Amino acid sequence: MNFHIIKRTIGWLLLFEAMFFLVPIITAIVYSEREIVSFLVTMSICIALGLVCLLGKPKSEYMYAKEGLVIVSLSWIVISIFGALPFWLSGAIPSFVDALFETVSGFTTTGATIIATGAQVAALPKCMLMWRSFTHWVGGMGVLVLIMAFLPLSGARNMHIMRAESPGPTVDKLVPRVKTTAKVLYSIYLVMTLLEFIMLLCGGMSCFEALSCAFSTAGTGGFSWNAEGMGVYSSYLQVVVTVFMILFSINFNSYYLVLRGKIKDAFSTEVRAFLIITILAISAIAINIYLTSGDLYNYSIGEAIKHSAFSVGSIISTTGFTTENFDLWPAFSKAILVILMFIGACAGSTGGGIKVSRWLILGKGVIYELKMMLHPKQVRKISIDKRPVESETVRAVSSYLVAYILIYIASMLIVSLDCPDLETNFTAVAATINNVGPGLSAVGPAGSYAFFSDVSKLVFVFDMLVGRLEVFPMLLLFTPATWKKQ
């Protein structure tokens, strides 16, 4: 294990995190908020520790896959711990476990919160609200991908970092150099964020609201900056957010292909499947809630389509914004939303969940096995977009699903000691491990995670990190072989 390169990378990470604090610091200056002190103190700590970690030059810049995976896992833990300090030091969130939960939820773009009521959200200082939303934007594309866009962390071997941090079963370089690939991805990410920000301003949002909303949507996070959520805004603004939640759920490679004029290649099997699932879910829920309108909700056909589209876009993208309390909807609609939590967005997007590409591989694997049972001597291969899927990829997807299920079961058992409500427990774990945010019942759109014990909250913290880092990077930290010398 090359501990020197790990230490140096953590050092650069802390310096970048110190720079990230400039966003809430500027917000605190604009609104004359005394909580600026907590950000300045945390920034100073990050700079000091970062410079210490950068002392000395490593004997070797070479990085194996093992170092890349460990760097990614430790980086997300470190950035979350220091990102929680302003909440805790300022007293905005008195419990450090709660502050850590909120920060991990932010960086992993989950959007689950321990802030119990909308009034408590509105009471938070503007700089704290901006920091919550900005953590979504930083975590959306991956903080180390951002760092790689500016620094050659470890020469040609930093592809290990990008593969570990980018969501989905496979990650390819868009251009020959990994550093240039990181720049391309973040350029697309930044342009799309700015475009949404401008459209939100045109719809009447204030600069603070538009910036917070754009950060949260781009990272598919979902933290609210007001007491009522997205339900208080105009239909135009809700439609804009709906469209961008879906756009940020699509593989960013597709946008690069569009820019290069390869429109046909951009609409891959995964993208087409994602869009079909989204349209079918919107249609089914819209019809269901329109036909069952009653005392709890009463929608016209237009309102049913609008709220259905927003909720489906929010859940399948794992953003977590809400315009309506979908916990009041019929069981059929709620069942569809829970299923969408597990499906998730496309690989290579800012969305969470198991990912559409994995479900495609698993589905094709089932068909492959059925055909092999009928014709055992035929030579067949699983393919997507007319390209064969390597057996290593199929094996990795199957292993991922097994590990995912085992972690899910273990988390459910631990959390069940806290809360006897099965619907709450099931959807709370589903919402955190899939980086969705709101679940059903006590953790629905009108609820929060505040009532859980510290043990359960730490389980959710682990689940959020596992979901964001695709399981294995986090599990490797607990594997003794990881820490042995090369």
GROMACS .gro file of C-alpha atoms in nm:
model
  486
    1MET     CA    1   0.000   0.000   0.000
    2ASN     CA    2   0.143   0.336  -0.106
    3PHE     CA    3   0.045   0.540   0.202
    4HIS     CA    4   0.236   0.847   0.084
    5ILE     CA    5   0.023   0.895  -0.227
    6ILE     CA    6  -0.291   0.844  -0.017
    7LYS     CA    7  -0.174   1.107   0.232
    8ARG     CA    8  -0.092   1.358  -0.043
    9THR     CA    9  -0.427   1.309  -0.213
   10ILE     CA   10  -0.609   1.365   0.117
   11GLY     CA   11  -0.400   1.680   0.159
   12TRP     CA   12  -0.512   1.817  -0.178
   13LEU     CA   13  -0.870   1.721  -0.092
   14LEU     CA   14  -0.859   1.924   0.232
   15LEU     CA   15  -0.723   2.228   0.046
   16PHE     CA   16  -1.001   2.202  -0.211
   17GLU     CA   17  -1.260   2.165   0.064
   18ALA     CA   18  -1.124   2.482   0.224
   19MET     CA   19  -1.185   2.653  -0.110
   20PHE     CA   20  -1.543   2.513  -0.122
   21PHE     CA   21  -1.619   2.701   0.202
   22LEU     CA   22  -1.585   3.028   0.011
   23VAL     CA   23  -1.939   2.979  -0.124
   24PRO     CA   24  -2.113   2.983   0.219
   25ILE     CA   25  -1.865   3.244   0.345
   26ILE     CA   26  -1.964   3.483   0.065
   27THR     CA   27  -2.330   3.406   0.142
   28ALA     CA   28  -2.271   3.488   0.510
   29ILE     CA   29  -2.109   3.819   0.412
   30VAL     CA   30  -2.401   3.912   0.185
   31TYR     CA   31  -2.658   3.839   0.457
   32SER     CA   32  -2.437   3.963   0.749
   33GLU     CA   33  -2.453   3.633   0.938
   34ARG     CA   34  -2.227   3.562   1.235
   35GLU     CA   35  -2.211   3.190   1.144
   36ILE     CA   36  -1.930   3.292   0.909
   37VAL     CA   37  -1.694   3.227   1.203
   38SER     CA   38  -1.762   2.851   1.197
   39PHE     CA   39  -1.673   2.837   0.827
   40LEU     CA   40  -1.357   3.042   0.874
   41VAL     CA   41  -1.242   2.817   1.161
   42THR     CA   42  -1.311   2.500   0.962
   43MET     CA   43  -1.138   2.647   0.656
   44SER     CA   44  -0.829   2.722   0.866
   45ILE     CA   45  -0.823   2.367   1.003
   46CYS     CA   46  -0.853   2.220   0.653
   47ILE     CA   47  -0.572   2.438   0.516
   48ALA     CA   48  -0.341   2.354   0.808
   49LEU     CA   49  -0.402   1.978   0.791
   50GLY     CA   50  -0.389   1.982   0.412
   51LEU     CA   51  -0.046   2.146   0.408
   52VAL     CA   52   0.081   1.898   0.668
   53CYS     CA   53  -0.037   1.606   0.451
   54LEU     CA   54   0.148   1.754   0.151
   55LEU     CA   55   0.480   1.766   0.335
   56GLY     CA   56   0.739   1.530   0.188
   57LYS     CA   57   0.750   1.379  -0.157
   58PRO     CA   58   0.637   1.016  -0.207
   59LYS     CA   59   0.904   0.771  -0.325
   60SER     CA   60   0.666   0.644  -0.590
   61GLU     CA   61   0.378   0.814  -0.774
   62TYR     CA   62   0.253   0.476  -0.897
   63MET     CA   63  -0.098   0.383  -0.796
   64TYR     CA   64  -0.255   0.039  -0.806
   65ALA     CA   65  -0.631  -0.017  -0.812
   66LYS     CA   66  -0.614  -0.080  -0.436
   67GLU     CA   67  -0.479   0.268  -0.362
   68GLY     CA   68  -0.737   0.426  -0.592
   69LEU     CA   69  -1.025   0.258  -0.413
   70VAL     CA   70  -0.890   0.342  -0.067
   71ILE     CA   71  -0.829   0.705  -0.167
   72VAL     CA   72  -1.188   0.743  -0.285
   73SER     CA   73  -1.340   0.585   0.027
   74LEU     CA   74  -1.124   0.779   0.273
   75SER     CA   75  -1.172   1.103   0.080
   76TRP     CA   76  -1.550   1.085   0.109
   77ILE     CA   77  -1.526   1.012   0.482
   78VAL     CA   78  -1.277   1.296   0.541
   79ILE     CA   79  -1.466   1.555   0.337
   80SER     CA   80  -1.787   1.464   0.522
   81ILE     CA   81  -1.633   1.493   0.869
   82PHE     CA   82  -1.484   1.835   0.801
   83GLY     CA   83  -1.792   1.943   0.608
   84ALA     CA   84  -2.000   1.873   0.920
   85LEU     CA   85  -1.792   2.099   1.144
   86PRO     CA   86  -1.961   2.431   1.048
   87PHE     CA   87  -2.306   2.290   1.134
   88TRP     CA   88  -2.177   2.166   1.468
   89LEU     CA   89  -1.950   2.460   1.563
   90SER     CA   90  -2.219   2.717   1.485
   91GLY     CA   91  -2.484   2.529   1.684
   92ALA     CA   92  -2.713   2.512   1.380
   93ILE     CA   93  -2.710   2.134   1.435
   94PRO     CA   94  -2.598   2.074   1.798
   95SER     CA   95  -2.533   1.699   1.769
   96PHE     CA   96  -2.221   1.602   1.573
   97VAL     CA   97  -2.382   1.274   1.460
   98ASP     CA   98  -2.675   1.475   1.322
   99ALA     CA   99  -2.436   1.719   1.156
  100LEU     CA  100  -2.243   1.429   1.002
  101PHE     CA  101  -2.569   1.270   0.880
  102GLU     CA  102  -2.677   1.597   0.716
  103THR     CA  103  -2.336   1.648   0.552
  104VAL     CA  104  -2.302   1.292   0.423
  105SER     CA  105  -2.656   1.322   0.292
  106GLY     CA  106  -2.545   1.637   0.112
  107PHE     CA  107  -2.222   1.512  -0.043
  108THR     CA  108  -2.375   1.177  -0.145
  109THR     CA  109  -2.665   1.373  -0.301
  110THR     CA  110  -2.916   1.182  -0.090
  111GLY     CA  111  -3.121   1.466   0.054
  112ALA     CA  112  -3.234   1.279   0.367
  113THR     CA  113  -3.250   1.522   0.657
  114ILE     CA  114  -3.263   1.524   1.037
  115ILE     CA  115  -3.425   1.869   1.037
  116ALA     CA  116  -3.773   1.775   1.153
  117THR     CA  117  -3.995   2.055   1.020
  118GLY     CA  118  -4.008   2.306   0.739
  119ALA     CA  119  -4.002   2.584   0.998
  120GLN     CA  120  -3.665   2.455   1.126
  121VAL     CA  121  -3.530   2.455   0.770
  122ALA     CA  122  -3.645   2.814   0.718
  123ALA     CA  123  -3.486   2.913   1.051
  124LEU     CA  124  -3.139   2.803   0.940
  125PRO     CA  125  -2.901   3.084   0.841
  126LYS     CA  126  -2.873   3.144   0.467
  127CYS     CA  127  -2.505   3.042   0.468
  128MET     CA  128  -2.594   2.705   0.618
  129LEU     CA  129  -2.871   2.650   0.363
  130MET     CA  130  -2.630   2.741   0.083
  131TRP     CA  131  -2.368   2.498   0.221
  132ARG     CA  132  -2.627   2.218   0.231
  133SER     CA  133  -2.717   2.276  -0.135
  134PHE     CA  134  -2.358   2.328  -0.248
  135THR     CA  135  -2.253   1.992  -0.100
  136HIS     CA  136  -2.495   1.835  -0.348
  137TRP     CA  137  -2.322   2.005  -0.641
  138VAL     CA  138  -1.974   1.909  -0.520
  139GLY     CA  139  -2.072   1.547  -0.462
  140GLY     CA  140  -2.282   1.510  -0.777
  141MET     CA  141  -2.001   1.459  -1.026
  142GLY     CA  142  -1.750   1.354  -0.760
  143VAL     CA  143  -1.509   1.570  -0.565
  144LEU     CA  144  -1.202   1.374  -0.679
  145VAL     CA  145  -1.309   1.402  -1.041
  146LEU     CA  146  -1.311   1.779  -0.986
  147ILE     CA  147  -0.964   1.767  -0.832
  148MET     CA  148  -0.834   1.553  -1.121
  149ALA     CA  149  -0.949   1.823  -1.362
  150PHE     CA  150  -0.685   2.053  -1.212
  151LEU     CA  151  -0.419   1.825  -1.065
  152PRO     CA  152  -0.242   1.517  -1.205
  153LEU     CA  153  -0.287   1.320  -0.885
  154SER     CA  154  -0.095   1.011  -0.981
  155GLY     CA  155  -0.003   1.018  -1.344
  156ALA     CA  156  -0.175   0.782  -1.585
  157ARG     CA  157  -0.297   0.557  -1.305
  158ASN     CA  158  -0.563   0.797  -1.174
  159MET     CA  159  -0.821   0.616  -1.390
  160HIS     CA  160  -0.858   0.391  -1.083
  161ILE     CA  161  -0.994   0.692  -0.892
  162MET     CA  162  -1.238   0.788  -1.165
  163ARG     CA  163  -1.369   0.431  -1.194
  164ALA     CA  164  -1.415   0.405  -0.817
  165GLU     CA  165  -1.593   0.740  -0.781
  166SER     CA  166  -1.808   0.746  -1.097
  167PRO     CA  167  -2.145   0.574  -1.066
  168GLY     CA  168  -2.221   0.272  -1.285
  169PRO     CA  169  -2.067  -0.060  -1.385
  170THR     CA  170  -1.820   0.083  -1.640
  171VAL     CA  171  -1.637   0.411  -1.688
  172ASP     CA  172  -1.455   0.499  -2.010
  173LYS     CA  173  -1.225   0.784  -2.096
  174LEU     CA  174  -1.393   1.031  -2.332
  175VAL     CA  175  -1.052   1.147  -2.451
  176PRO     CA  176  -0.707   0.983  -2.416
  177ARG     CA  177  -0.606   1.169  -2.098
  178VAL     CA  178  -0.798   1.115  -1.774
  179LYS     CA  179  -0.736   1.475  -1.668
  180THR     CA  180  -0.893   1.603  -1.990
  181THR     CA  181  -1.187   1.364  -1.946
  182ALA     CA  182  -1.247   1.511  -1.598
  183LYS     CA  183  -1.241   1.863  -1.746
  184VAL     CA  184  -1.489   1.767  -2.019
  185LEU     CA  185  -1.730   1.614  -1.766
  186TYR     CA  186  -1.716   1.910  -1.530
  187SER     CA  187  -1.749   2.159  -1.816
  188ILE     CA  188  -2.074   1.992  -1.926
  189TYR     CA  189  -2.187   1.977  -1.562
  190LEU     CA  190  -2.114   2.346  -1.506
  191VAL     CA  191  -2.284   2.462  -1.828
  192MET     CA  192  -2.600   2.263  -1.750
  193THR     CA  193  -2.606   2.405  -1.396
  194LEU     CA  194  -2.571   2.761  -1.526
  195LEU     CA  195  -2.844   2.703  -1.783
  196GLU     CA  196  -3.086   2.586  -1.514
  197PHE     CA  197  -2.986   2.875  -1.288
  198ILE     CA  198  -3.070   3.128  -1.562
  199MET     CA  199  -3.404   2.960  -1.640
  200LEU     CA  200  -3.496   2.964  -1.270
  201LEU     CA  201  -3.411   3.334  -1.245
  202CYS     CA  202  -3.635   3.398  -1.547
  203GLY     CA  203  -3.916   3.221  -1.361
  204GLY     CA  204  -3.905   3.465  -1.070
  205MET     CA  205  -3.678   3.292  -0.819
  206SER     CA  206  -3.439   3.510  -0.620
  207CYS     CA  207  -3.067   3.466  -0.683
  208PHE     CA  208  -3.028   3.272  -0.357
  209GLU     CA  209  -3.321   3.041  -0.434
  210ALA     CA  210  -3.215   2.984  -0.796
  211LEU     CA  211  -2.857   2.904  -0.696
  212SER     CA  212  -2.965   2.668  -0.418
  213CYS     CA  213  -3.214   2.495  -0.647
  214ALA     CA  214  -2.964   2.463  -0.933
  215PHE     CA  215  -2.700   2.312  -0.702
  216SER     CA  216  -2.949   2.064  -0.558
  217THR     CA  217  -3.095   1.966  -0.895
  218ALA     CA  218  -2.758   1.930  -1.068
  219GLY     CA  219  -2.631   1.700  -0.795
  220THR     CA  220  -2.971   1.524  -0.784
  221GLY     CA  221  -2.970   1.592  -0.410
  222GLY     CA  222  -3.293   1.756  -0.302
  223PHE     CA  223  -3.222   1.961   0.012
  224SER     CA  224  -3.486   2.232   0.050
  225TRP     CA  225  -3.402   2.594   0.131
  226ASN     CA  226  -3.752   2.693   0.248
  227ALA     CA  227  -4.031   2.563   0.469
  228GLU     CA  228  -4.267   2.448   0.190
  229GLY     CA  229  -4.035   2.283  -0.065
  230MET     CA  230  -4.099   2.309  -0.438
  231GLY     CA  231  -4.478   2.312  -0.396
  232VAL     CA  232  -4.488   2.691  -0.346
  233TYR     CA  233  -4.337   2.773  -0.685
  234SER     CA  234  -4.510   2.827  -1.019
  235SER     CA  235  -4.586   2.550  -1.268
  236TYR     CA  236  -4.313   2.691  -1.496
  237LEU     CA  237  -4.048   2.651  -1.226
  238GLN     CA  238  -4.169   2.302  -1.137
  239VAL     CA  239  -4.152   2.198  -1.503
  240VAL     CA  240  -3.799   2.341  -1.537
  241VAL     CA  241  -3.683   2.146  -1.232
  242THR     CA  242  -3.858   1.830  -1.357
  243VAL     CA  243  -3.679   1.851  -1.693
  244PHE     CA  244  -3.338   1.913  -1.538
  245MET     CA  245  -3.376   1.634  -1.281
  246ILE     CA  246  -3.425   1.396  -1.573
  247LEU     CA  247  -3.143   1.553  -1.779
  248PHE     CA  248  -2.894   1.517  -1.492
  249SER     CA  249  -2.999   1.150  -1.462
  250ILE     CA  250  -2.868   1.069  -1.811
  251ASN     CA  251  -2.513   0.948  -1.870
  252PHE     CA  252  -2.292   1.252  -1.931
  253ASN     CA  253  -2.111   1.061  -2.205
  254SER     CA  254  -2.432   1.104  -2.406
  255TYR     CA  255  -2.400   1.483  -2.392
  256TYR     CA  256  -2.039   1.459  -2.506
  257LEU     CA  257  -2.149   1.244  -2.801
  258VAL     CA  258  -2.422   1.497  -2.888
  259LEU     CA  259  -2.161   1.775  -2.892
  260ARG     CA  260  -1.955   1.566  -3.132
  261GLY     CA  261  -2.256   1.517  -3.358
  262LYS     CA  262  -2.302   1.148  -3.276
  263ILE     CA  263  -2.673   1.177  -3.196
  264LYS     CA  264  -2.753   0.812  -3.268
  265ASP     CA  265  -2.476   0.686  -3.036
  266ALA     CA  266  -2.591   0.927  -2.763
  267PHE     CA  267  -2.929   0.752  -2.742
  268SER     CA  268  -2.785   0.426  -2.614
  269THR     CA  269  -2.991   0.129  -2.499
  270GLU     CA  270  -2.957   0.248  -2.140
  271VAL     CA  271  -3.077   0.602  -2.219
  272ARG     CA  272  -3.372   0.472  -2.420
  273ALA     CA  273  -3.466   0.227  -2.141
  274PHE     CA  274  -3.440   0.505  -1.881
  275LEU     CA  275  -3.668   0.736  -2.080
  276ILE     CA  276  -3.921   0.457  -2.148
  277ILE     CA  277  -3.935   0.364  -1.777
  278THR     CA  278  -3.980   0.731  -1.684
  279ILE     CA  279  -4.263   0.788  -1.934
  280LEU     CA  280  -4.445   0.468  -1.837
  281ALA     CA  281  -4.418   0.550  -1.465
  282ILE     CA  282  -4.546   0.906  -1.517
  283SER     CA  283  -4.842   0.779  -1.721
  284ALA     CA  284  -4.936   0.505  -1.473
  285ILE     CA  285  -4.920   0.731  -1.166
  286ALA     CA  286  -5.100   1.021  -1.339
  287ILE     CA  287  -5.391   0.795  -1.435
  288ASN     CA  288  -5.400   0.637  -1.088
  289ILE     CA  289  -5.405   0.960  -0.886
  290TYR     CA  290  -5.649   1.126  -1.128
  291LEU     CA  291  -5.898   0.840  -1.105
  292THR     CA  292  -5.870   0.818  -0.724
  293SER     CA  293  -5.900   1.191  -0.648
  294GLY     CA  294  -6.096   1.246  -0.329
  295ASP     CA  295  -6.077   1.420   0.008
  296LEU     CA  296  -5.699   1.394   0.052
  297TYR     CA  297  -5.614   1.528  -0.294
  298ASN     CA  298  -5.817   1.646  -0.590
  299TYR     CA  299  -5.634   1.683  -0.921
  300SER     CA  300  -5.738   1.783  -1.268
  301ILE     CA  301  -5.580   1.573  -1.544
  302GLY     CA  302  -5.321   1.847  -1.601
  303GLU     CA  303  -5.230   1.864  -1.231
  304ALA     CA  304  -5.211   1.484  -1.211
  305ILE     CA  305  -4.963   1.475  -1.500
  306LYS     CA  306  -4.757   1.762  -1.354
  307HIS     CA  307  -4.729   1.615  -1.004
  308SER     CA  308  -4.672   1.265  -1.140
  309ALA     CA  309  -4.394   1.386  -1.371
  310PHE     CA  310  -4.227   1.583  -1.091
  311SER     CA  311  -4.241   1.294  -0.842
  312VAL     CA  312  -4.123   1.034  -1.094
  313GLY     CA  313  -3.842   1.260  -1.211
  314SER     CA  314  -3.747   1.329  -0.850
  315ILE     CA  315  -3.744   0.965  -0.740
  316ILE     CA  316  -3.587   0.795  -1.044
  317SER     CA  317  -3.317   1.064  -1.053
  318THR     CA  318  -3.284   1.016  -0.674
  319THR     CA  319  -3.316   1.393  -0.623
  320GLY     CA  320  -3.587   1.386  -0.359
  321PHE     CA  321  -3.766   1.716  -0.427
  322THR     CA  322  -4.142   1.714  -0.367
  323THR     CA  323  -4.437   1.925  -0.476
  324GLU     CA  324  -4.698   1.703  -0.311
  325ASN     CA  325  -4.700   1.458  -0.020
  326PHE     CA  326  -4.699   1.139  -0.227
  327ASP     CA  327  -4.732   0.939   0.094
  328LEU     CA  328  -5.106   1.019   0.066
  329TRP     CA  329  -5.132   0.869  -0.283
  330PRO     CA  330  -5.279   0.522  -0.354
  331ALA     CA  331  -5.071   0.211  -0.281
  332PHE     CA  332  -5.024   0.149  -0.655
  333SER     CA  333  -4.856   0.488  -0.710
  334LYS     CA  334  -4.643   0.453  -0.397
  335ALA     CA  335  -4.534   0.105  -0.509
  336ILE     CA  336  -4.416   0.246  -0.842
  337LEU     CA  337  -4.216   0.517  -0.665
  338VAL     CA  338  -4.048   0.261  -0.435
  339ILE     CA  339  -3.957   0.047  -0.741
  340LEU     CA  340  -3.808   0.356  -0.907
  341MET     CA  341  -3.586   0.406  -0.599
  342PHE     CA  342  -3.417   0.075  -0.676
  343ILE     CA  343  -3.396   0.131  -1.052
  344GLY     CA  344  -3.228   0.468  -1.026
  345ALA     CA  345  -3.064   0.678  -1.294
  346CYS     CA  346  -2.820   0.600  -1.575
  347ALA     CA  347  -2.457   0.508  -1.513
  348GLY     CA  348  -2.223   0.804  -1.546
  349SER     CA  349  -2.486   1.052  -1.426
  350THR     CA  350  -2.520   1.234  -1.094
  351GLY     CA  351  -2.816   1.012  -0.995
  352GLY     CA  352  -2.813   0.718  -0.756
  353GLY     CA  353  -2.990   0.383  -0.734
  354ILE     CA  354  -2.875   0.049  -0.871
  355LYS     CA  355  -2.862   0.204  -1.223
  356VAL     CA  356  -3.051   0.115  -1.540
  357SER     CA  357  -2.741  -0.034  -1.702
  358ARG     CA  358  -2.708  -0.294  -1.426
  359TRP     CA  359  -3.073  -0.394  -1.461
  360LEU     CA  360  -3.023  -0.431  -1.838
  361ILE     CA  361  -2.722  -0.658  -1.784
  362LEU     CA  362  -2.906  -0.863  -1.522
  363GLY     CA  363  -3.215  -0.891  -1.743
  364LYS     CA  364  -3.013  -1.000  -2.043
  365GLY     CA  365  -2.831  -1.246  -1.816
  366VAL     CA  366  -3.162  -1.411  -1.723
  367ILE     CA  367  -3.259  -1.440  -2.092
  368TYR     CA  368  -2.913  -1.580  -2.168
  369GLU     CA  369  -2.953  -1.852  -1.903
  370LEU     CA  370  -3.299  -1.946  -2.033
  371LYS     CA  371  -3.166  -1.982  -2.387
  372MET     CA  372  -2.871  -2.185  -2.265
  373MET     CA  373  -3.108  -2.425  -2.088
  374LEU     CA  374  -3.293  -2.481  -2.416
  375HIS     CA  375  -2.980  -2.493  -2.634
  376PRO     CA  376  -2.684  -2.576  -2.408
  377LYS     CA  377  -2.434  -2.621  -2.692
  378GLN     CA  378  -2.496  -2.285  -2.856
  379VAL     CA  379  -2.226  -2.020  -2.816
  380ARG     CA  380  -2.390  -1.695  -2.704
  381LYS     CA  381  -2.281  -1.368  -2.548
  382ILE     CA  382  -2.464  -1.091  -2.370
  383SER     CA  383  -2.446  -0.770  -2.571
  384ILE     CA  384  -2.568  -0.413  -2.530
  385ASP     CA  385  -2.568  -0.164  -2.818
  386LYS     CA  386  -2.427  -0.442  -3.039
  387ARG     CA  387  -2.118  -0.462  -2.819
  388PRO     CA  388  -2.047  -0.775  -2.614
  389VAL     CA  389  -2.054  -0.739  -2.237
  390GLU     CA  390  -1.741  -0.894  -2.090
  391SER     CA  391  -1.789  -1.182  -1.848
  392GLU     CA  392  -1.598  -0.981  -1.584
  393THR     CA  393  -1.861  -0.707  -1.607
  394VAL     CA  394  -2.147  -0.957  -1.570
  395ARG     CA  395  -1.971  -1.112  -1.270
  396ALA     CA  396  -1.911  -0.769  -1.113
  397VAL     CA  397  -2.278  -0.671  -1.156
  398SER     CA  398  -2.394  -0.998  -0.997
  399SER     CA  399  -2.150  -0.955  -0.706
  400TYR     CA  400  -2.261  -0.596  -0.662
  401LEU     CA  401  -2.625  -0.701  -0.632
  402VAL     CA  402  -2.545  -0.973  -0.376
  403ALA     CA  403  -2.340  -0.731  -0.163
  404TYR     CA  404  -2.613  -0.467  -0.198
  405ILE     CA  405  -2.884  -0.707  -0.077
  406LEU     CA  406  -2.674  -0.827   0.219
  407ILE     CA  407  -2.603  -0.469   0.332
  408TYR     CA  408  -2.969  -0.383   0.286
  409ILE     CA  409  -3.080  -0.676   0.504
  410ALA     CA  410  -2.825  -0.599   0.776
  411SER     CA  411  -2.926  -0.231   0.780
  412MET     CA  412  -3.295  -0.322   0.800
  413LEU     CA  413  -3.235  -0.547   1.102
  414ILE     CA  414  -3.037  -0.282   1.292
  415VAL     CA  415  -3.279   0.000   1.214
  416SER     CA  416  -3.577  -0.220   1.309
  417LEU     CA  417  -3.454  -0.214   1.670
  418ASP     CA  418  -3.533   0.159   1.666
  419CYS     CA  419  -3.862   0.175   1.480
  420PRO     CA  420  -4.131  -0.097   1.470
  421ASP     CA  421  -4.291   0.044   1.153
  422LEU     CA  422  -4.188  -0.186   0.864
  423GLU     CA  423  -4.285   0.064   0.592
  424THR     CA  424  -4.072   0.334   0.755
  425ASN     CA  425  -3.771   0.103   0.801
  426PHE     CA  426  -3.790  -0.051   0.454
  427THR     CA  427  -3.815   0.279   0.269
  428ALA     CA  428  -3.568   0.459   0.499
  429VAL     CA  429  -3.296   0.208   0.412
  430ALA     CA  430  -3.404   0.210   0.046
  431ALA     CA  431  -3.396   0.590   0.037
  432THR     CA  432  -3.049   0.615   0.193
  433ILE     CA  433  -2.870   0.329   0.017
  434ASN     CA  434  -3.013   0.447  -0.317
  435ASN     CA  435  -2.937   0.812  -0.234
  436VAL     CA  436  -3.301   0.917  -0.280
  437GLY     CA  437  -3.381   1.101   0.045
  438PRO     CA  438  -3.752   1.081   0.129
  439GLY     CA  439  -3.920   0.746   0.184
  440LEU     CA  440  -4.270   0.666   0.307
  441SER     CA  441  -4.457   0.689   0.637
  442ALA     CA  442  -4.243   0.857   0.908
  443VAL     CA  443  -3.962   0.938   0.660
  444GLY     CA  444  -4.200   1.053   0.385
  445PRO     CA  445  -4.200   1.401   0.226
  446ALA     CA  446  -4.357   1.546   0.542
  447GLY     CA  447  -4.123   1.361   0.781
  448SER     CA  448  -3.752   1.337   0.865
  449TYR     CA  449  -3.489   1.103   1.010
  450ALA     CA  450  -3.458   1.301   1.333
  451PHE     CA  451  -3.635   1.044   1.555
  452PHE     CA  452  -3.386   0.763   1.486
  453SER     CA  453  -3.111   0.688   1.739
  454ASP     CA  454  -2.747   0.778   1.675
  455VAL     CA  455  -2.672   0.413   1.595
  456SER     CA  456  -2.938   0.405   1.324
  457LYS     CA  457  -2.821   0.740   1.187
  458LEU     CA  458  -2.465   0.604   1.159
  459VAL     CA  459  -2.605   0.301   0.976
  460PHE     CA  460  -2.776   0.540   0.735
  461VAL     CA  461  -2.449   0.732   0.697
  462PHE     CA  462  -2.275   0.409   0.599
  463ASP     CA  463  -2.559   0.322   0.361
  464MET     CA  464  -2.544   0.661   0.191
  465LEU     CA  465  -2.168   0.627   0.136
  466VAL     CA  466  -2.209   0.268   0.017
  467GLY     CA  467  -2.478   0.376  -0.228
  468ARG     CA  468  -2.276   0.670  -0.365
  469LEU     CA  469  -1.951   0.473  -0.399
  470GLU     CA  470  -2.112   0.160  -0.547
  471VAL     CA  471  -2.057  -0.068  -0.243
  472PHE     CA  472  -1.711  -0.216  -0.295
  473PRO     CA  473  -1.482   0.085  -0.228
  474MET     CA  474  -1.636   0.119   0.119
  475LEU     CA  475  -1.624  -0.254   0.191
  476LEU     CA  476  -1.255  -0.267   0.101
  477LEU     CA  477  -1.177  -0.042   0.398
  478PHE     CA  478  -1.285  -0.330   0.624
  479THR     CA  479  -1.087  -0.596   0.436
  480PRO     CA  480  -0.753  -0.682   0.607
  481ALA     CA  481  -0.583  -0.762   0.274
  482THR     CA  482  -0.635  -0.403   0.165
  483TRP     CA  483  -0.387  -0.274   0.422
  484LYS     CA  484  -0.108  -0.524   0.358
  485LYS     CA  485   0.212  -0.407   0.196
  486GLN     CA  486   0.241  -0.442  -0.180
   0.00000   0.00000   0.00000
